[in-house]
């Protein structure tokens, strides 16, 4: 078995308050735990629920509950077992809260704006293969409250980091794709119309979809746009459990049963959260030109489009993700996957393919305070190779960079800072071959989060929209011709945000 490490989002999290006994706080961006029995901060208890079903049979070696502290405490906090896993995030309150069992462990958080990591390996190992609920309260005699980010926070959300088979801590590198068992790619059930060799075509891209009226509006906009195909940049159903077929049918109901809807996994599909990528690719298979030898559709693969005389190479990868059957996808400098990306880009250039387009779910630079989740080595590889487009999701908002390149005064881009020497052009009319444009398109349908124009990396970006600035669900449409790539943000629902740029 390949050792691995995965970060799991809660299925549900909430806190309950004694002085507001019938009020639900399941959608709050924080979880509050407080032993005070009266006053402004009356006694509060936290509840978390995780889906451990696809960890069944794995030899769990480490499990760490990671909480981003926004309100510290000098008191002692208890994490307790909760036998009831049927409670609902938007229904639980003080009066209906499930009973807590024995203490799993205790901890005392003291630092704000930092990760608090608590070992709960024994509880996770015992619960692997099922749902697991946890309760949190403050030890008797302590009244100093503790607050941490919930799964509804815009960044640094609570998570459970689980390792198996000897894995632990940082993600574990995996063997070359040719040594893995490729994910089966079913044969398309119907014809897929494609443009002729060297002809102009268009495609759409968005991530972080969900299954709601906003999602339907975005899918309808894709259908009506005339795009030849779409790329889903990860995080699909947001429905726990075996939700894959239902979501695929939801998509097909709008775009058509044989429409090419290309998939690349997000962190909601890499392990146990909301279905698994291996199942999604069965019901939304690859329907375009042939994949590369050894392709892992949905995880790491490329194809050239259109057939005959392709204009573009599409490279789809999964940095920062871990799959139970395939380990952690590491793209650090010198790794097998880093070298695969480098060689695949170089191969496109050698073959005379004009454009290179790279897609993934997680981000490096962004307009939220999160860290570079894909690794700076990978981002700098793509910028150094001057790939034309670098598409990502994960941040539930939209941001689009200026044209970036490594050159004199900019030997690399350092996450968490801004270097103006790394910007080649900022007027939205970019020269072909001069650099890379990064687009975050996480507005496929789930709730939009805010963007921070004062973020240290903000200087790299030309435009953005989020919950604090004209929130608009939609997708980015690209028209690719022998002479240029033109991009336009297409609205599905919400506000009236627009963006466009050209590479020529």
mmCIF file of C-alpha atoms in Angstrom, residues 133-352:
data_model
loop_
_atom_site.group_PDB
_atom_site.id
_atom_site.type_symbol
_atom_site.label_atom_id
_atom_site.label_comp_id
_atom_site.label_asym_id
_atom_site.label_seq_id
_atom_site.Cartn_x
_atom_site.Cartn_y
_atom_site.Cartn_z
ATOM 1 C CA UNK A 133 -18.852 12.988 15.683
ATOM 2 C CA UNK A 134 -16.860 15.007 18.198
ATOM 3 C CA UNK A 135 -17.984 17.361 20.950
ATOM 4 C CA UNK A 136 -15.954 20.164 22.518
ATOM 5 C CA UNK A 137 -16.455 21.896 25.843
ATOM 6 C CA UNK A 138 -14.361 23.754 28.385
ATOM 7 C CA UNK A 139 -13.091 21.944 31.456
ATOM 8 C CA UNK A 140 -14.865 22.636 34.723
ATOM 9 C CA UNK A 141 -13.659 25.850 36.358
ATOM 10 C CA UNK A 142 -12.503 27.485 33.110
ATOM 11 C CA UNK A 143 -14.445 30.401 31.605
ATOM 12 C CA UNK A 144 -12.011 31.751 29.004
ATOM 13 C CA UNK A 145 -13.621 31.138 25.595
ATOM 14 C CA UNK A 146 -11.957 29.576 22.546
ATOM 15 C CA UNK A 147 -12.923 30.401 18.929
ATOM 16 C CA UNK A 148 -11.685 28.745 15.739
ATOM 17 C CA UNK A 149 -12.577 28.940 12.038
ATOM 18 C CA UNK A 150 -15.407 26.673 10.909
ATOM 19 C CA UNK A 151 -15.769 25.102 7.480
ATOM 20 C CA UNK A 152 -17.775 28.165 6.460
ATOM 21 C CA UNK A 153 -14.782 30.488 6.941
ATOM 22 C CA UNK A 154 -13.312 32.019 3.787
ATOM 23 C CA UNK A 155 -9.897 30.517 4.482
ATOM 24 C CA UNK A 156 -7.952 28.405 7.016
ATOM 25 C CA UNK A 157 -10.958 26.177 7.637
ATOM 26 C CA UNK A 158 -10.983 23.478 10.313
ATOM 27 C CA UNK A 159 -9.766 20.145 8.957
ATOM 28 C CA UNK A 160 -8.776 16.637 9.975
ATOM 29 C CA UNK A 161 -5.389 15.495 8.667
ATOM 30 C CA UNK A 162 -5.213 11.701 8.419
ATOM 31 C CA UNK A 163 -2.206 9.583 7.468
ATOM 32 C CA UNK A 164 -2.018 5.860 6.765
ATOM 33 C CA UNK A 165 0.495 3.174 5.895
ATOM 34 C CA UNK A 166 3.419 4.985 7.480
ATOM 35 C CA UNK A 167 2.467 8.417 6.092
ATOM 36 C CA UNK A 168 2.392 11.408 8.368
ATOM 37 C CA UNK A 169 2.933 15.157 8.513
ATOM 38 C CA UNK A 170 3.710 16.460 5.060
ATOM 39 C CA UNK A 171 2.185 14.849 1.969
ATOM 40 C CA UNK A 172 3.918 11.710 0.769
ATOM 41 C CA UNK A 173 5.387 11.627 -2.778
ATOM 42 C CA UNK A 174 3.905 8.963 -5.046
ATOM 43 C CA UNK A 175 5.403 6.874 -7.827
ATOM 44 C CA UNK A 176 5.411 7.976 -11.445
ATOM 45 C CA UNK A 177 2.006 7.761 -13.116
ATOM 46 C CA UNK A 178 3.190 4.965 -15.400
ATOM 47 C CA UNK A 179 3.616 2.814 -12.323
ATOM 48 C CA UNK A 180 0.081 3.495 -11.078
ATOM 49 C CA UNK A 181 -3.105 1.868 -12.227
ATOM 50 C CA UNK A 182 -4.783 4.398 -14.527
ATOM 51 C CA UNK A 183 -8.315 5.423 -13.708
ATOM 52 C CA UNK A 184 -10.523 3.742 -16.337
ATOM 53 C CA UNK A 185 -11.808 6.111 -18.979
ATOM 54 C CA UNK A 186 -15.150 4.866 -20.325
ATOM 55 C CA UNK A 187 -15.890 5.129 -24.016
ATOM 56 C CA UNK A 188 -18.153 8.092 -24.879
ATOM 57 C CA UNK A 189 -21.755 7.096 -25.460
ATOM 58 C CA UNK A 190 -22.286 9.445 -28.366
ATOM 59 C CA UNK A 191 -20.470 11.500 -31.012
ATOM 60 C CA UNK A 192 -18.506 14.547 -29.921
ATOM 61 C CA UNK A 193 -18.455 17.322 -32.507
ATOM 62 C CA UNK A 194 -15.018 18.941 -32.799
ATOM 63 C CA UNK A 195 -13.602 21.693 -34.994
ATOM 64 C CA UNK A 196 -11.413 20.777 -37.942
ATOM 65 C CA UNK A 197 -7.624 20.636 -37.748
ATOM 66 C CA UNK A 198 -6.186 24.027 -36.776
ATOM 67 C CA UNK A 199 -9.644 25.594 -36.562
ATOM 68 C CA UNK A 200 -10.902 28.085 -33.985
ATOM 69 C CA UNK A 201 -12.684 26.625 -30.972
ATOM 70 C CA UNK A 202 -13.931 27.757 -27.562
ATOM 71 C CA UNK A 203 -14.145 26.276 -24.077
ATOM 72 C CA UNK A 204 -15.338 27.304 -20.631
ATOM 73 C CA UNK A 205 -13.765 26.834 -17.206
ATOM 74 C CA UNK A 206 -15.052 27.089 -13.640
ATOM 75 C CA UNK A 207 -14.731 25.266 -10.348
ATOM 76 C CA UNK A 208 -16.470 24.931 -6.969
ATOM 77 C CA UNK A 209 -19.862 23.974 -8.353
ATOM 78 C CA UNK A 210 -22.422 22.632 -5.901
ATOM 79 C CA UNK A 211 -25.875 21.559 -6.977
ATOM 80 C CA UNK A 212 -28.240 24.519 -6.698
ATOM 81 C CA UNK A 213 -29.980 27.177 -8.753
ATOM 82 C CA UNK A 214 -26.737 29.144 -9.188
ATOM 83 C CA UNK A 215 -25.021 26.022 -10.534
ATOM 84 C CA UNK A 216 -27.874 25.480 -12.979
ATOM 85 C CA UNK A 217 -27.554 29.086 -14.150
ATOM 86 C CA UNK A 218 -23.831 28.648 -14.824
ATOM 87 C CA UNK A 219 -24.375 25.344 -16.649
ATOM 88 C CA UNK A 220 -27.097 26.975 -18.737
ATOM 89 C CA UNK A 221 -24.733 29.819 -19.610
ATOM 90 C CA UNK A 222 -22.115 27.275 -20.733
ATOM 91 C CA UNK A 223 -24.697 25.460 -22.854
ATOM 92 C CA UNK A 224 -25.933 28.696 -24.436
ATOM 93 C CA UNK A 225 -22.421 30.064 -25.043
ATOM 94 C CA UNK A 226 -21.634 27.606 -27.838
ATOM 95 C CA UNK A 227 -18.403 26.483 -26.135
ATOM 96 C CA UNK A 228 -17.098 23.230 -27.601
ATOM 97 C CA UNK A 229 -16.366 21.837 -24.139
ATOM 98 C CA UNK A 230 -15.970 22.806 -20.480
ATOM 99 C CA UNK A 231 -13.334 22.125 -17.815
ATOM 100 C CA UNK A 232 -14.568 21.618 -14.247
ATOM 101 C CA UNK A 233 -11.786 22.833 -11.949
ATOM 102 C CA UNK A 234 -12.619 20.568 -9.012
ATOM 103 C CA UNK A 235 -15.063 20.507 -6.076
ATOM 104 C CA UNK A 236 -18.226 19.178 -7.676
ATOM 105 C CA UNK A 237 -21.320 18.150 -5.722
ATOM 106 C CA UNK A 238 -20.684 19.345 -2.141
ATOM 107 C CA UNK A 239 -23.086 16.557 -1.136
ATOM 108 C CA UNK A 240 -21.662 14.014 1.338
ATOM 109 C CA UNK A 241 -21.624 10.318 0.545
ATOM 110 C CA UNK A 242 -22.257 8.586 -2.751
ATOM 111 C CA UNK A 243 -23.271 11.716 -4.634
ATOM 112 C CA UNK A 244 -21.355 11.179 -7.874
ATOM 113 C CA UNK A 245 -24.054 9.779 -10.178
ATOM 114 C CA UNK A 246 -26.671 12.262 -9.011
ATOM 115 C CA UNK A 247 -24.338 15.188 -9.687
ATOM 116 C CA UNK A 248 -23.311 13.868 -13.101
ATOM 117 C CA UNK A 249 -26.992 13.552 -14.025
ATOM 118 C CA UNK A 250 -27.584 17.072 -12.699
ATOM 119 C CA UNK A 251 -24.881 18.402 -15.039
ATOM 120 C CA UNK A 252 -26.028 16.362 -18.034
ATOM 121 C CA UNK A 253 -29.595 17.568 -17.534
ATOM 122 C CA UNK A 254 -28.469 21.053 -18.580
ATOM 123 C CA UNK A 255 -25.462 20.671 -20.884
ATOM 124 C CA UNK A 256 -26.555 17.407 -22.548
ATOM 125 C CA UNK A 257 -25.767 13.751 -22.000
ATOM 126 C CA UNK A 258 -22.776 13.647 -24.375
ATOM 127 C CA UNK A 259 -21.408 17.170 -23.923
ATOM 128 C CA UNK A 260 -17.633 17.104 -23.190
ATOM 129 C CA UNK A 261 -17.459 18.151 -19.531
ATOM 130 C CA UNK A 262 -13.828 17.551 -18.562
ATOM 131 C CA UNK A 263 -12.956 16.835 -14.919
ATOM 132 C CA UNK A 264 -9.976 17.563 -12.709
ATOM 133 C CA UNK A 265 -10.293 16.601 -9.044
ATOM 134 C CA UNK A 266 -10.650 19.037 -6.183
ATOM 135 C CA UNK A 267 -10.154 18.450 -2.477
ATOM 136 C CA UNK A 268 -13.823 17.436 -2.166
ATOM 137 C CA UNK A 269 -13.238 14.452 -4.493
ATOM 138 C CA UNK A 270 -9.732 13.283 -3.670
ATOM 139 C CA UNK A 271 -10.697 11.148 -0.683
ATOM 140 C CA UNK A 272 -13.898 10.836 1.301
ATOM 141 C CA UNK A 273 -15.673 14.157 1.356
ATOM 142 C CA UNK A 274 -18.322 14.420 -1.354
ATOM 143 C CA UNK A 275 -17.795 11.404 -3.566
ATOM 144 C CA UNK A 276 -14.562 10.222 -5.162
ATOM 145 C CA UNK A 277 -12.998 11.255 -8.447
ATOM 146 C CA UNK A 278 -12.743 7.614 -9.572
ATOM 147 C CA UNK A 279 -16.549 7.485 -9.589
ATOM 148 C CA UNK A 280 -17.116 10.917 -11.144
ATOM 149 C CA UNK A 281 -14.999 10.018 -14.177
ATOM 150 C CA UNK A 282 -17.235 7.017 -14.825
ATOM 151 C CA UNK A 283 -20.321 9.166 -15.355
ATOM 152 C CA UNK A 284 -18.625 12.208 -16.944
ATOM 153 C CA UNK A 285 -15.922 10.553 -19.067
ATOM 154 C CA UNK A 286 -13.340 12.194 -21.293
ATOM 155 C CA UNK A 287 -15.001 12.850 -24.690
ATOM 156 C CA UNK A 288 -12.381 14.839 -26.597
ATOM 157 C CA UNK A 289 -9.195 13.943 -28.479
ATOM 158 C CA UNK A 290 -7.119 10.986 -27.187
ATOM 159 C CA UNK A 291 -5.410 11.235 -23.815
ATOM 160 C CA UNK A 292 -1.688 10.745 -23.324
ATOM 161 C CA UNK A 293 -0.276 7.293 -22.668
ATOM 162 C CA UNK A 294 -0.604 6.446 -18.969
ATOM 163 C CA UNK A 295 -3.194 9.171 -18.409
ATOM 164 C CA UNK A 296 -5.015 9.292 -15.091
ATOM 165 C CA UNK A 297 -8.165 11.083 -16.213
ATOM 166 C CA UNK A 298 -9.474 13.305 -13.454
ATOM 167 C CA UNK A 299 -6.069 13.365 -11.724
ATOM 168 C CA UNK A 300 -3.137 13.937 -14.103
ATOM 169 C CA UNK A 301 -3.451 13.890 -17.875
ATOM 170 C CA UNK A 302 -3.183 15.919 -21.063
ATOM 171 C CA UNK A 303 -4.687 16.056 -24.545
ATOM 172 C CA UNK A 304 -4.078 18.126 -27.673
ATOM 173 C CA UNK A 305 -7.001 19.922 -29.322
ATOM 174 C CA UNK A 306 -8.413 19.974 -31.935
ATOM 175 C CA UNK A 307 -7.467 16.742 -33.664
ATOM 176 C CA UNK A 308 -5.128 16.687 -36.635
ATOM 177 C CA UNK A 309 -3.398 20.031 -36.229
ATOM 178 C CA UNK A 310 -3.902 20.984 -32.580
ATOM 179 C CA UNK A 311 -3.732 24.600 -31.462
ATOM 180 C CA UNK A 312 -3.467 23.875 -27.732
ATOM 181 C CA UNK A 313 -2.201 21.327 -25.254
ATOM 182 C CA UNK A 314 -4.409 21.022 -22.151
ATOM 183 C CA UNK A 315 -2.538 19.777 -19.073
ATOM 184 C CA UNK A 316 -4.658 18.933 -16.012
ATOM 185 C CA UNK A 317 -2.967 18.132 -12.693
ATOM 186 C CA UNK A 318 -3.731 17.606 -8.978
ATOM 187 C CA UNK A 319 -1.139 19.331 -6.769
ATOM 188 C CA UNK A 320 -1.903 19.302 -3.062
ATOM 189 C CA UNK A 321 -4.357 16.395 -3.288
ATOM 190 C CA UNK A 322 -4.135 12.866 -1.866
ATOM 191 C CA UNK A 323 -6.058 9.880 -3.203
ATOM 192 C CA UNK A 324 -6.638 6.716 -1.133
ATOM 193 C CA UNK A 325 -5.681 4.502 -4.077
ATOM 194 C CA UNK A 326 -2.886 6.658 -5.466
ATOM 195 C CA UNK A 327 -1.210 8.565 -2.628
ATOM 196 C CA UNK A 328 -0.271 12.229 -2.423
ATOM 197 C CA UNK A 329 0.395 14.248 -5.568
ATOM 198 C CA UNK A 330 3.677 16.077 -4.998
ATOM 199 C CA UNK A 331 4.955 18.561 -7.597
ATOM 200 C CA UNK A 332 7.987 19.922 -5.742
ATOM 201 C CA UNK A 333 11.190 20.648 -7.636
ATOM 202 C CA UNK A 334 12.798 17.465 -8.936
ATOM 203 C CA UNK A 335 9.843 15.219 -8.145
ATOM 204 C CA UNK A 336 8.511 12.775 -10.715
ATOM 205 C CA UNK A 337 5.332 14.783 -11.221
ATOM 206 C CA UNK A 338 7.218 18.091 -11.505
ATOM 207 C CA UNK A 339 9.387 16.556 -14.211
ATOM 208 C CA UNK A 340 6.289 15.151 -15.960
ATOM 209 C CA UNK A 341 4.745 18.635 -16.164
ATOM 210 C CA UNK A 342 8.022 20.142 -17.389
ATOM 211 C CA UNK A 343 8.464 17.499 -20.074
ATOM 212 C CA UNK A 344 4.821 17.702 -21.161
ATOM 213 C CA UNK A 345 5.132 21.461 -21.691
ATOM 214 C CA UNK A 346 8.405 21.038 -23.564
ATOM 215 C CA UNK A 347 6.825 18.298 -25.663
ATOM 216 C CA UNK A 348 4.075 20.651 -26.784
ATOM 217 C CA UNK A 349 6.615 23.256 -27.838
ATOM 218 C CA UNK A 350 8.663 20.665 -29.721
ATOM 219 C CA UNK A 351 5.530 19.453 -31.515
ATOM 220 C CA UNK A 352 4.753 22.973 -32.706
#
